[in-house]
PDB file of C-alpha atoms and ligand atoms in Angstrom:
ATOM      1  CA  MET S 814       3.970 -21.191  -3.573  1.00  0.00           C
ATOM      2  CA  LYS S 815       4.294 -17.396  -3.553  1.00  0.00           C
ATOM      3  CA  HIS S 816       2.683 -14.975  -1.106  1.00  0.00           C
ATOM      4  CA  LEU S 817       2.869 -11.190  -0.977  1.00  0.00           C
ATOM      5  CA  LEU S 818       2.748 -10.396   2.728  1.00  0.00           C
ATOM      6  CA  SER S 819       5.115  -7.434   3.007  1.00  0.00           C
ATOM      7  CA  ILE S 820       7.742  -5.399   1.176  1.00  0.00           C
ATOM      8  CA  GLU S 821      10.092  -6.390   3.990  1.00  0.00           C
ATOM      9  CA  LYS S 822      10.065 -10.004   2.811  1.00  0.00           C
ATOM     10  CA  LEU S 823       9.945  -9.295  -0.917  1.00  0.00           C
ATOM     11  CA  ALA S 824      13.182  -9.709  -2.881  1.00  0.00           C
ATOM     12  CA  ARG S 825      14.499  -6.790  -4.917  1.00  0.00           C
ATOM     13  CA  THR S 826      14.363  -8.894  -8.085  1.00  0.00           C
ATOM     14  CA  ASP S 827      10.684  -9.689  -7.471  1.00  0.00           C
ATOM     15  CA  ILE S 828       9.937  -5.976  -7.000  1.00  0.00           C
ATOM     16  CA  GLU S 829      11.680  -5.258 -10.302  1.00  0.00           C
ATOM     17  CA  THR S 830       9.785  -8.051 -12.078  1.00  0.00           C
ATOM     18  CA  ILE S 831       6.431  -6.794 -10.773  1.00  0.00           C
ATOM     19  CA  LEU S 832       7.156  -3.177 -11.759  1.00  0.00           C
ATOM     20  CA  ALA S 833       8.246  -4.206 -15.260  1.00  0.00           C
ATOM     21  CA  ASP S 834       5.221  -6.486 -15.718  1.00  0.00           C
ATOM     22  CA  ALA S 835       2.883  -3.730 -14.527  1.00  0.00           C
ATOM     23  CA  ALA S 836       3.945  -1.579 -17.473  1.00  0.00           C
ATOM     24  CA  VAL S 837       2.948  -4.420 -19.820  1.00  0.00           C
ATOM     25  CA  MET S 838      -0.374  -4.898 -17.985  1.00  0.00           C
ATOM     26  CA  LYS S 839      -1.116  -1.201 -18.332  1.00  0.00           C
ATOM     27  CA  ARG S 840      -0.139  -1.023 -21.998  1.00  0.00           C
ATOM     28  CA  GLU S 841      -2.053  -4.164 -22.952  1.00  0.00           C
ATOM     29  CA  ARG S 842      -5.187  -3.560 -20.896  1.00  0.00           C
ATOM     30  CA  GLY S 843      -8.192  -4.287 -23.057  1.00  0.00           C
ATOM     31  CA  HIS S 844      -6.051  -5.754 -25.873  1.00  0.00           C
ATOM     32  CA  SER S 845      -4.630  -8.906 -24.324  1.00  0.00           C
ATOM     33  CA  SER S 846      -6.294 -12.304 -24.404  1.00  0.00           C
ATOM     34  CA  ARG S 847      -3.958 -13.709 -21.711  1.00  0.00           C
ATOM     35  CA  ARG S 848      -5.970 -15.086 -18.779  1.00  0.00           C
ATOM     36  CA  PRO S 849      -3.387 -16.523 -16.357  1.00  0.00           C
ATOM     37  CA  LEU S 850      -6.037 -16.989 -13.638  1.00  0.00           C
ATOM     38  CA  ALA S 851      -8.684 -18.573 -15.870  1.00  0.00           C
ATOM     39  CA  GLY S 852     -10.887 -21.024 -14.008  1.00  0.00           C
ATOM     40  CA  GLN S 853      -9.825 -19.797 -10.545  1.00  0.00           C
ATOM     41  CA  ILE S 854     -12.010 -18.263  -7.864  1.00  0.00           C
ATOM     42  CA  TRP S 855     -10.292 -15.877  -5.424  1.00  0.00           C
ATOM     43  CA  ALA S 856     -11.595 -14.544  -2.116  1.00  0.00           C
ATOM     44  CA  LEU S 857     -11.193 -11.019  -0.777  1.00  0.00           C
ATOM     45  CA  VAL S 858     -11.450 -11.112   3.030  1.00  0.00           C
ATOM     46  CA  PHE S 859     -11.638  -7.547   4.347  1.00  0.00           C
ATOM     47  CA  ALA S 860     -11.882  -6.525   7.999  1.00  0.00           C
ATOM     48  CA  LYS S 861     -11.431  -2.816   7.208  1.00  0.00           C
ATOM     49  CA  SER S 862     -13.061  -0.407   4.743  1.00  0.00           C
ATOM     50  CA  SER S 863     -11.692  -0.099   1.222  1.00  0.00           C
ATOM     51  CA  THR S 864     -12.502   1.548  -2.084  1.00  0.00           C
ATOM     52  CA  ARG S 865      -9.338   1.406  -4.201  1.00  0.00           C
ATOM     53  CA  THR S 866      -7.932  -1.903  -3.022  1.00  0.00           C
ATOM     54  CA  ARG S 867     -11.223  -3.729  -3.215  1.00  0.00           C
ATOM     55  CA  VAL S 868     -12.227  -2.395  -6.627  1.00  0.00           C
ATOM     56  CA  SER S 869      -8.770  -2.778  -8.173  1.00  0.00           C
ATOM     57  CA  PHE S 870      -8.498  -6.392  -6.983  1.00  0.00           C
ATOM     58  CA  GLU S 871     -12.041  -7.278  -8.034  1.00  0.00           C
ATOM     59  CA  VAL S 872     -11.537  -5.758 -11.484  1.00  0.00           C
ATOM     60  CA  GLY S 873      -7.976  -7.049 -11.873  1.00  0.00           C
ATOM     61  CA  LEU S 874      -8.824 -10.614 -10.877  1.00  0.00           C
ATOM     62  CA  ARG S 875     -11.702 -10.686 -13.353  1.00  0.00           C
ATOM     63  CA  GLU S 876      -9.561  -9.205 -16.116  1.00  0.00           C
ATOM     64  CA  LEU S 877      -7.054 -12.004 -15.533  1.00  0.00           C
ATOM     65  CA  GLY S 878      -9.796 -14.607 -15.899  1.00  0.00           C
ATOM     66  CA  ALA S 879     -10.662 -15.336 -12.258  1.00  0.00           C
ATOM     67  CA  ASP S 880     -13.971 -15.007 -10.477  1.00  0.00           C
ATOM     68  CA  VAL S 881     -14.103 -13.196  -7.123  1.00  0.00           C
ATOM     69  CA  LEU S 882     -15.895 -13.538  -3.781  1.00  0.00           C
ATOM     70  CA  PHE S 883     -15.898 -10.478  -1.538  1.00  0.00           C
ATOM     71  CA  LEU S 884     -16.177 -11.511   2.107  1.00  0.00           C
ATOM     72  CA  SER S 885     -16.559  -8.863   4.759  1.00  0.00           C
ATOM     73  CA  ALA S 886     -14.766 -10.306   7.796  1.00  0.00           C
ATOM     74  CA  ARG S 887     -17.683  -9.129   9.936  1.00  0.00           C
ATOM     75  CA  GLU S 888     -20.166 -11.186   7.945  1.00  0.00           C
ATOM     76  CA  ILE S 889     -18.348 -14.519   7.976  1.00  0.00           C
ATOM     77  CA  GLN S 890     -17.781 -16.622  11.100  1.00  0.00           C
ATOM     78  CA  LEU S 891     -14.351 -14.990  11.496  1.00  0.00           C
ATOM     79  CA  GLY S 892     -16.238 -11.980  12.836  1.00  0.00           C
ATOM     80  CA  ARG S 893     -17.846 -14.164  15.514  1.00  0.00           C
ATOM     81  CA  GLY S 894     -14.527 -15.543  16.672  1.00  0.00           C
ATOM     82  CA  GLU S 895     -13.793 -18.505  14.386  1.00  0.00           C
ATOM     83  CA  PRO S 896     -10.001 -18.828  14.434  1.00  0.00           C
ATOM     84  CA  ILE S 897      -7.992 -17.558  11.467  1.00  0.00           C
ATOM     85  CA  LYS S 898      -6.297 -20.925  11.092  1.00  0.00           C
ATOM     86  CA  ASP S 899      -9.681 -22.639  10.641  1.00  0.00           C
ATOM     87  CA  THR S 900     -10.998 -20.011   8.234  1.00  0.00           C
ATOM     88  CA  ALA S 901      -7.741 -20.302   6.278  1.00  0.00           C
ATOM     89  CA  ARG S 902      -8.000 -24.092   5.994  1.00  0.00           C
ATOM     90  CA  VAL S 903     -11.605 -23.895   4.810  1.00  0.00           C
ATOM     91  CA  LEU S 904     -10.927 -21.235   2.183  1.00  0.00           C
ATOM     92  CA  GLY S 905      -7.769 -23.067   1.135  1.00  0.00           C
ATOM     93  CA  ARG S 906      -9.869 -26.040   0.079  1.00  0.00           C
ATOM     94  CA  MET S 907     -12.296 -23.959  -1.943  1.00  0.00           C
ATOM     95  CA  VAL S 908     -10.606 -20.957  -3.567  1.00  0.00           C
ATOM     96  CA  GLY S 909      -7.464 -20.414  -5.625  1.00  0.00           C
ATOM     97  CA  GLY S 910      -6.047 -17.541  -3.559  1.00  0.00           C
ATOM     98  CA  ALA S 911      -7.008 -14.866  -1.056  1.00  0.00           C
ATOM     99  CA  VAL S 912      -6.471 -11.143  -0.653  1.00  0.00           C
ATOM    100  CA  ILE S 913      -6.691 -10.083   2.982  1.00  0.00           C
ATOM    101  CA  ARG S 914      -7.114  -6.685   4.661  1.00  0.00           C
ATOM    102  CA  THR S 915      -6.954  -6.799   8.420  1.00  0.00           C
ATOM    103  CA  PHE S 916      -5.352  -5.400  11.574  1.00  0.00           C
ATOM    104  CA  ALA S 917      -2.390  -7.478  12.813  1.00  0.00           C
ATOM    105  CA  GLN S 918       0.324  -8.529  10.359  1.00  0.00           C
ATOM    106  CA  ALA S 919       0.442 -11.834  12.251  1.00  0.00           C
ATOM    107  CA  GLU S 920      -3.074 -12.560  10.962  1.00  0.00           C
ATOM    108  CA  VAL S 921      -2.096 -12.531   7.269  1.00  0.00           C
ATOM    109  CA  GLU S 922       0.984 -14.552   8.108  1.00  0.00           C
ATOM    110  CA  GLU S 923      -1.078 -17.127   9.980  1.00  0.00           C
ATOM    111  CA  PHE S 924      -3.538 -17.233   7.092  1.00  0.00           C
ATOM    112  CA  ALA S 925      -0.707 -17.864   4.625  1.00  0.00           C
ATOM    113  CA  HIS S 926       0.740 -20.544   6.883  1.00  0.00           C
ATOM    114  CA  TYR S 927      -2.495 -22.533   7.096  1.00  0.00           C
ATOM    115  CA  ALA S 928      -4.340 -21.875   3.826  1.00  0.00           C
ATOM    116  CA  GLY S 929      -2.070 -23.622   1.334  1.00  0.00           C
ATOM    117  CA  ILE S 930      -3.016 -21.077  -1.358  1.00  0.00           C
ATOM    118  CA  PRO S 931      -1.352 -17.784  -2.429  1.00  0.00           C
ATOM    119  CA  ILE S 932      -2.132 -14.936  -0.008  1.00  0.00           C
ATOM    120  CA  ILE S 933      -1.825 -11.193  -0.618  1.00  0.00           C
ATOM    121  CA  ASN S 934      -1.663  -8.563   2.124  1.00  0.00           C
ATOM    122  CA  ALA S 935      -4.144  -5.859   1.112  1.00  0.00           C
ATOM    123  CA  LEU S 936      -3.150  -3.713   4.156  1.00  0.00           C
ATOM    124  CA  THR S 937      -2.428  -4.496   7.766  1.00  0.00           C
ATOM    125  CA  ASP S 938      -1.437  -2.212  10.634  1.00  0.00           C
ATOM    126  CA  ASP S 939       2.203  -2.950   9.719  1.00  0.00           C
ATOM    127  CA  GLU S 940       2.375  -2.716   5.934  1.00  0.00           C
ATOM    128  CA  HIS S 941       0.557  -1.818   2.713  1.00  0.00           C
ATOM    129  CA  PRO S 942       2.791  -3.549   0.164  1.00  0.00           C
ATOM    130  CA  CYS S 943       0.471  -3.322  -2.871  1.00  0.00           C
ATOM    131  CA  GLN S 944       0.195   0.436  -2.371  1.00  0.00           C
ATOM    132  CA  ILE S 945       3.925   1.051  -2.304  1.00  0.00           C
ATOM    133  CA  LEU S 946       4.554  -1.187  -5.325  1.00  0.00           C
ATOM    134  CA  ALA S 947       1.947   0.850  -7.231  1.00  0.00           C
ATOM    135  CA  ASP S 948       3.505   4.097  -5.994  1.00  0.00           C
ATOM    136  CA  MET S 949       6.967   3.085  -7.166  1.00  0.00           C
ATOM    137  CA  PHE S 950       5.438   2.172 -10.512  1.00  0.00           C
ATOM    138  CA  THR S 951       3.872   5.652 -10.696  1.00  0.00           C
ATOM    139  CA  ILE S 952       7.176   7.334  -9.842  1.00  0.00           C
ATOM    140  CA  THR S 953       8.939   5.194 -12.443  1.00  0.00           C
ATOM    141  CA  GLU S 954       6.326   6.081 -15.042  1.00  0.00           C
ATOM    142  CA  ARG S 955       6.457   9.806 -14.299  1.00  0.00           C
ATOM    143  CA  ALA S 956      10.084  10.305 -13.334  1.00  0.00           C
ATOM    144  CA  GLY S 957      12.000   7.471 -14.974  1.00  0.00           C
ATOM    145  CA  GLY S 958      12.698   5.119 -12.062  1.00  0.00           C
ATOM    146  CA  MET S 959      13.573   5.035  -8.368  1.00  0.00           C
ATOM    147  CA  ASP S 960      17.354   5.288  -8.810  1.00  0.00           C
ATOM    148  CA  GLY S 961      18.718   8.441  -7.201  1.00  0.00           C
ATOM    149  CA  LYS S 962      15.296   9.646  -6.106  1.00  0.00           C
ATOM    150  CA  VAL S 963      14.532  11.388  -2.825  1.00  0.00           C
ATOM    151  CA  VAL S 964      11.095  10.463  -1.458  1.00  0.00           C
ATOM    152  CA  THR S 965       9.815  12.530   1.478  1.00  0.00           C
ATOM    153  CA  PHE S 966       6.978  11.050   3.509  1.00  0.00           C
ATOM    154  CA  VAL S 967       5.175  13.692   5.571  1.00  0.00           C
ATOM    155  CA  GLY S 968       2.801  12.948   8.468  1.00  0.00           C
ATOM    156  CA  ASP S 969       2.228   9.794  10.481  1.00  0.00           C
ATOM    157  CA  GLY S 970       5.624   8.199   9.989  1.00  0.00           C
ATOM    158  CA  ALA S 971       4.674   5.257  12.180  1.00  0.00           C
ATOM    159  CA  CYS S 972       1.838   4.070   9.914  1.00  0.00           C
ATOM    160  CA  ASN S 973       1.664   1.056   7.590  1.00  0.00           C
ATOM    161  CA  VAL S 974       2.293   3.065   4.409  1.00  0.00           C
ATOM    162  CA  ALA S 975       5.416   4.704   5.868  1.00  0.00           C
ATOM    163  CA  ALA S 976       6.674   1.276   6.966  1.00  0.00           C
ATOM    164  CA  SER S 977       6.310  -0.160   3.467  1.00  0.00           C
ATOM    165  CA  TRP S 978       8.226   2.871   2.149  1.00  0.00           C
ATOM    166  CA  ILE S 979      11.011   2.118   4.632  1.00  0.00           C
ATOM    167  CA  TRP S 980      11.416  -1.448   3.384  1.00  0.00           C
ATOM    168  CA  ALA S 981      11.165  -0.314  -0.242  1.00  0.00           C
ATOM    169  CA  ALA S 982      13.935   2.249   0.279  1.00  0.00           C
ATOM    170  CA  ALA S 983      16.072  -0.395   1.947  1.00  0.00           C
ATOM    171  CA  LYS S 984      15.551  -2.814  -0.944  1.00  0.00           C
ATOM    172  CA  LEU S 985      15.971  -0.381  -3.840  1.00  0.00           C
ATOM    173  CA  GLY S 986      18.503   2.053  -2.378  1.00  0.00           C
ATOM    174  CA  PHE S 987      16.728   5.381  -2.942  1.00  0.00           C
ATOM    175  CA  GLU S 988      16.729   8.068  -0.235  1.00  0.00           C
ATOM    176  CA  LEU S 989      13.687   8.185   2.032  1.00  0.00           C
ATOM    177  CA  ARG S 990      13.055  11.056   4.425  1.00  0.00           C
ATOM    178  CA  ILE S 991      10.327  10.745   7.005  1.00  0.00           C
ATOM    179  CA  ALA S 992       9.080  14.020   8.473  1.00  0.00           C
ATOM    180  CA  ALA S 993       6.988  13.293  11.550  1.00  0.00           C
ATOM    181  CA  PRO S 994       6.648  14.627  15.073  1.00  0.00           C
ATOM    182  CA  ARG S 995       7.955  12.622  17.986  1.00  0.00           C
ATOM    183  CA  GLY S 996       5.505   9.863  18.832  1.00  0.00           C
ATOM    184  CA  TYR S 997       4.692   9.410  15.113  1.00  0.00           C
ATOM    185  CA  GLN S 998       8.121   8.294  13.968  1.00  0.00           C
ATOM    186  CA  PRO S 999       8.989   4.755  12.958  1.00  0.00           C
ATOM    187  CA  ALA S1000      10.657   2.639  15.636  1.00  0.00           C
ATOM    188  CA  PRO S1001      14.446   3.193  15.627  1.00  0.00           C
ATOM    189  CA  GLU S1002      14.935  -0.608  15.592  1.00  0.00           C
ATOM    190  CA  MET S1003      13.022  -0.794  12.309  1.00  0.00           C
ATOM    191  CA  ILE S1004      15.187   1.914  10.745  1.00  0.00           C
ATOM    192  CA  ALA S1005      18.312   0.133  12.001  1.00  0.00           C
ATOM    193  CA  ARG S1006      17.087  -3.209  10.659  1.00  0.00           C
ATOM    194  CA  ALA S1007      16.193  -1.694   7.276  1.00  0.00           C
ATOM    195  CA  ALA S1008      19.711  -0.235   7.010  1.00  0.00           C
ATOM    196  CA  GLY S1009      18.744   1.942   4.043  1.00  0.00           C
ATOM    197  CA  ARG S1010      19.370   5.603   3.200  1.00  0.00           C
ATOM    198  CA  ILE S1011      16.615   6.713   5.552  1.00  0.00           C
ATOM    199  CA  VAL S1012      16.413   9.961   7.494  1.00  0.00           C
ATOM    200  CA  VAL S1013      13.792  10.485  10.210  1.00  0.00           C
ATOM    201  CA  THR S1014      13.271  14.067  11.333  1.00  0.00           C
ATOM    202  CA  GLU S1015      10.796  16.411  12.988  1.00  0.00           C
ATOM    203  CA  ASP S1016      11.930  19.149  10.593  1.00  0.00           C
ATOM    204  CA  VAL S1017       9.380  18.960   7.793  1.00  0.00           C
ATOM    205  CA  GLN S1018      10.934  21.805   5.828  1.00  0.00           C
ATOM    206  CA  ALA S1019      14.399  20.292   5.824  1.00  0.00           C
ATOM    207  CA  ALA S1020      12.888  16.971   4.748  1.00  0.00           C
ATOM    208  CA  ALA S1021      11.016  18.574   1.847  1.00  0.00           C
ATOM    209  CA  ARG S1022      13.970  20.555   0.512  1.00  0.00           C
ATOM    210  CA  GLY S1023      14.957  19.303  -2.946  1.00  0.00           C
ATOM    211  CA  ALA S1024      12.772  16.168  -2.724  1.00  0.00           C
ATOM    212  CA  ASP S1025      11.623  14.446  -5.919  1.00  0.00           C
ATOM    213  CA  VAL S1026       8.429  13.174  -4.280  1.00  0.00           C
ATOM    214  CA  LEU S1027       6.331  14.647  -1.462  1.00  0.00           C
ATOM    215  CA  TYR S1028       4.124  11.850  -0.180  1.00  0.00           C
ATOM    216  CA  THR S1029       1.441  11.836   2.465  1.00  0.00           C
ATOM    217  CA  ASP S1030      -1.198   9.566   3.988  1.00  0.00           C
ATOM    218  CA  VAL S1031      -4.082  10.093   6.396  1.00  0.00           C
ATOM    219  CA  TRP S1032      -3.275  11.231   9.916  1.00  0.00           C
ATOM    220  CA  VAL S1033      -5.823   8.852  11.412  1.00  0.00           C
ATOM    221  CA  SER S1034      -5.339   5.348  10.049  1.00  0.00           C
ATOM    222  CA  MET S1035      -8.102   2.758  10.259  1.00  0.00           C
ATOM    223  CA  GLY S1036      -8.237   1.421  13.797  1.00  0.00           C
ATOM    224  CA  LYS S1037      -6.875   4.681  15.305  1.00  0.00           C
ATOM    225  CA  GLU S1038     -10.182   6.547  15.345  1.00  0.00           C
ATOM    226  CA  ASP S1039     -10.120   6.835  19.164  1.00  0.00           C
ATOM    227  CA  GLU S1040      -6.959   8.940  18.867  1.00  0.00           C
ATOM    228  CA  GLN S1041      -8.431  11.280  16.269  1.00  0.00           C
ATOM    229  CA  GLU S1042      -8.461  14.489  18.302  1.00  0.00           C
ATOM    230  CA  ARG S1043      -4.910  14.099  19.594  1.00  0.00           C
ATOM    231  CA  ARG S1044      -3.578  13.090  16.185  1.00  0.00           C
ATOM    232  CA  LEU S1045      -5.094  16.086  14.416  1.00  0.00           C
ATOM    233  CA  SER S1046      -3.475  18.388  16.921  1.00  0.00           C
ATOM    234  CA  ASP S1047      -0.079  16.603  17.064  1.00  0.00           C
ATOM    235  CA  LEU S1048       0.242  16.384  13.275  1.00  0.00           C
ATOM    236  CA  ALA S1049      -1.074  19.869  12.478  1.00  0.00           C
ATOM    237  CA  GLY S1050       2.334  21.165  11.340  1.00  0.00           C
ATOM    238  CA  TYR S1051       2.834  18.283   8.907  1.00  0.00           C
ATOM    239  CA  GLN S1052       0.534  19.233   6.066  1.00  0.00           C
ATOM    240  CA  VAL S1053       1.539  18.984   2.412  1.00  0.00           C
ATOM    241  CA  ASN S1054       0.679  22.418   1.040  1.00  0.00           C
ATOM    242  CA  ALA S1055       1.994  25.069  -1.351  1.00  0.00           C
ATOM    243  CA  GLY S1056       4.630  26.228   1.122  1.00  0.00           C
ATOM    244  CA  LEU S1057       6.093  22.731   1.355  1.00  0.00           C
ATOM    245  CA  VAL S1058       5.840  22.057  -2.384  1.00  0.00           C
ATOM    246  CA  GLN S1059       7.886  25.218  -2.996  1.00  0.00           C
ATOM    247  CA  LEU S1060      10.763  23.729  -1.033  1.00  0.00           C
ATOM    248  CA  ALA S1061      10.750  20.468  -3.000  1.00  0.00           C
ATOM    249  CA  GLY S1062      12.758  19.978  -6.181  1.00  0.00           C
ATOM    250  CA  PRO S1063      11.523  21.436  -9.475  1.00  0.00           C
ATOM    251  CA  GLY S1064       8.681  19.313 -10.875  1.00  0.00           C
ATOM    252  CA  ALA S1065       8.444  17.267  -7.680  1.00  0.00           C
ATOM    253  CA  LEU S1066       5.582  14.772  -7.623  1.00  0.00           C
ATOM    254  CA  VAL S1067       2.972  15.239  -4.915  1.00  0.00           C
ATOM    255  CA  MET S1068       1.462  11.875  -4.039  1.00  0.00           C
ATOM    256  CA  HIS S1069      -1.250  10.605  -1.717  1.00  0.00           C
ATOM    257  CA  CYS S1070      -2.365   6.998  -1.348  1.00  0.00           C
ATOM    258  CA  LEU S1071      -5.952   8.200  -0.678  1.00  0.00           C
ATOM    259  CA  PRO S1072      -8.499   8.581   0.851  1.00  0.00           C
ATOM    260  CA  ALA S1073      -7.543  12.251   1.358  1.00  0.00           C
ATOM    261  CA  TYR S1074      -8.740  14.477   4.174  1.00  0.00           C
ATOM    262  CA  ARG S1075      -8.481  17.990   2.810  1.00  0.00           C
ATOM    263  CA  GLY S1076      -7.317  20.588   5.268  1.00  0.00           C
ATOM    264  CA  LYS S1077      -5.579  17.890   7.307  1.00  0.00           C
ATOM    265  CA  GLU S1078      -2.630  16.012   5.725  1.00  0.00           C
ATOM    266  CA  ILE S1079      -2.988  17.961   2.442  1.00  0.00           C
ATOM    267  CA  ASP S1080      -4.830  21.117   1.492  1.00  0.00           C
ATOM    268  CA  GLU S1081      -7.500  21.297  -1.181  1.00  0.00           C
ATOM    269  CA  ALA S1082      -5.486  23.419  -3.625  1.00  0.00           C
ATOM    270  CA  THR S1083      -2.417  21.168  -3.479  1.00  0.00           C
ATOM    271  CA  LEU S1084      -4.467  18.025  -3.918  1.00  0.00           C
ATOM    272  CA  GLU S1085      -6.347  19.436  -6.898  1.00  0.00           C
ATOM    273  CA  ALA S1086      -3.185  20.850  -8.480  1.00  0.00           C
ATOM    274  CA  ASN S1087      -1.725  17.334  -8.345  1.00  0.00           C
ATOM    275  CA  ALA S1088      -4.911  15.392  -9.052  1.00  0.00           C
ATOM    276  CA  ASP S1089      -3.574  13.912 -12.276  1.00  0.00           C
ATOM    277  CA  THR S1090      -0.646  12.293 -10.455  1.00  0.00           C
ATOM    278  CA  ILE S1091      -2.734  11.265  -7.449  1.00  0.00           C
ATOM    279  CA  PHE S1092      -5.529   9.623  -9.426  1.00  0.00           C
ATOM    280  CA  THR S1093      -3.066   7.965 -11.793  1.00  0.00           C
ATOM    281  CA  GLN S1094      -1.462   6.630  -8.612  1.00  0.00           C
ATOM    282  CA  ALA S1095      -4.867   5.175  -7.667  1.00  0.00           C
ATOM    283  CA  GLU S1096      -5.414   3.745 -11.171  1.00  0.00           C
ATOM    284  CA  ASN S1097      -1.990   2.135 -11.103  1.00  0.00           C
ATOM    285  CA  ARG S1098      -3.116  -0.039  -8.193  1.00  0.00           C
ATOM    286  CA  LEU S1099      -5.033  -2.030 -10.814  1.00  0.00           C
ATOM    287  CA  HIS S1100      -2.126  -2.537 -13.217  1.00  0.00           C
ATOM    288  CA  VAL S1101       0.404  -3.330 -10.510  1.00  0.00           C
ATOM    289  CA  GLN S1102      -1.878  -5.771  -8.688  1.00  0.00           C
ATOM    290  CA  LYS S1103      -2.540  -7.574 -11.969  1.00  0.00           C
ATOM    291  CA  ALA S1104       1.232  -7.894 -12.314  1.00  0.00           C
ATOM    292  CA  ILE S1105       1.432  -9.174  -8.711  1.00  0.00           C
ATOM    293  CA  LEU S1106      -1.265 -11.782  -9.391  1.00  0.00           C
ATOM    294  CA  ASP S1107       0.384 -12.896 -12.621  1.00  0.00           C
ATOM    295  CA  TRP S1108       3.758 -13.191 -10.845  1.00  0.00           C
ATOM    296  CA  MET S1109       2.208 -15.182  -7.992  1.00  0.00           C
ATOM    297  CA  VAL S1110       0.632 -17.876 -10.115  1.00  0.00           C
ATOM    298  CA  ARG S1111       3.638 -18.277 -12.392  1.00  0.00           C
TER     299      ARG S1111
HETATM  300  N1  LIG F2005      -5.160   3.519  -0.754  1.00  0.00           N
HETATM  301  C1  LIG F2005      -5.999   2.524  -0.401  1.00  0.00           C
HETATM  302  O1  LIG F2005      -5.602   1.405  -0.037  1.00  0.00           O
HETATM  303  O2  LIG F2005      -7.306   2.860  -0.487  1.00  0.00           O
HETATM  304  P1  LIG F2005      -8.546   1.990   0.049  1.00  0.00           P
HETATM  305  O3  LIG F2005      -8.476   2.017   1.554  1.00  0.00           O
HETATM  306  O4  LIG F2005      -9.747   2.711  -0.479  1.00  0.00           O
HETATM  307  O5  LIG F2005      -8.447   0.595  -0.471  1.00  0.00           O
HETATM  308  N1  LIG F2006      -2.606   4.400   6.703  1.00  0.00           N
HETATM  309  C1  LIG F2006      -3.936   4.293   6.155  1.00  0.00           C
HETATM  310  C2  LIG F2006      -3.895   3.837   4.742  1.00  0.00           C
HETATM  311  C3  LIG F2006      -5.224   3.836   4.044  1.00  0.00           C
HETATM  312  C4  LIG F2006      -5.146   3.318   2.655  1.00  0.00           C
HETATM  313  C5  LIG F2006      -4.776   3.368   7.008  1.00  0.00           C
HETATM  314  O1  LIG F2006      -4.253   2.330   7.457  1.00  0.00           O
HETATM  315  O2  LIG F2006      -5.950   3.660   7.234  1.00  0.00           O
END
């Protein structure tokens, strides 16, 4: 049985299969009668807010023939302290698969261990694998592939999205630069373990120079709201704006996983100038997740 719990544990060949299948999903959307999940009911168990991930999974699952239950973790007994391993064993007897958004990575792993059904990580504090698969699909679509690319992540380099980029760079061999102040950089052990072409620096301008992709994410990830004030001040010099875009390579893609906080990690003008890329990036969540689902049940 397949799970998608992290990019760290995903094989390069599986990444390549998913990215190739996503192109077919996108091309054939609305024209295909294939329903690989026909007759299944999947659960979405979300302990954090979501717009893109929730909607793209709900739509994608239905388009592939499945029915969907959205379960806010707060509103099921999980929110009152029922153990994950019990919730997992109950859902495992009733639904065909589950998509889980939560805090600790250990929670999705425990769920996968006990549920006996395919489990997808829809974001934890450690990783956001579906996002980075969709982002690599977008880069492939717009710039011909990941080979030889330089991706510069600007901002909170210790967040889930940055971590998934680290594992993706390690798996696929492209260059990843992470521009983040001290205290917001990925753990050196993770970089050592990834053993990819990864540079971590405080120098945002050096990191942007000649990059093919300038990528950012929120400065205050879900669960870090208590640190908001300090984060906004510590990360103030790490905004994606016109000055930074000028340093990047010609035609560089500006990407944001969204939601965007204008005037913080990106300015209004830069976001709007790159809205076509950024909202295609959001749309591609749907096509890539359909490819993930199809791959999982194969
Ligand atoms: N990018 C992303 O995962 O968005 P949501 O939090 O809205 O799902
Ligand atoms: N790093 C962000 C991603 C949101 C999609 C968070 O965890 O809130």
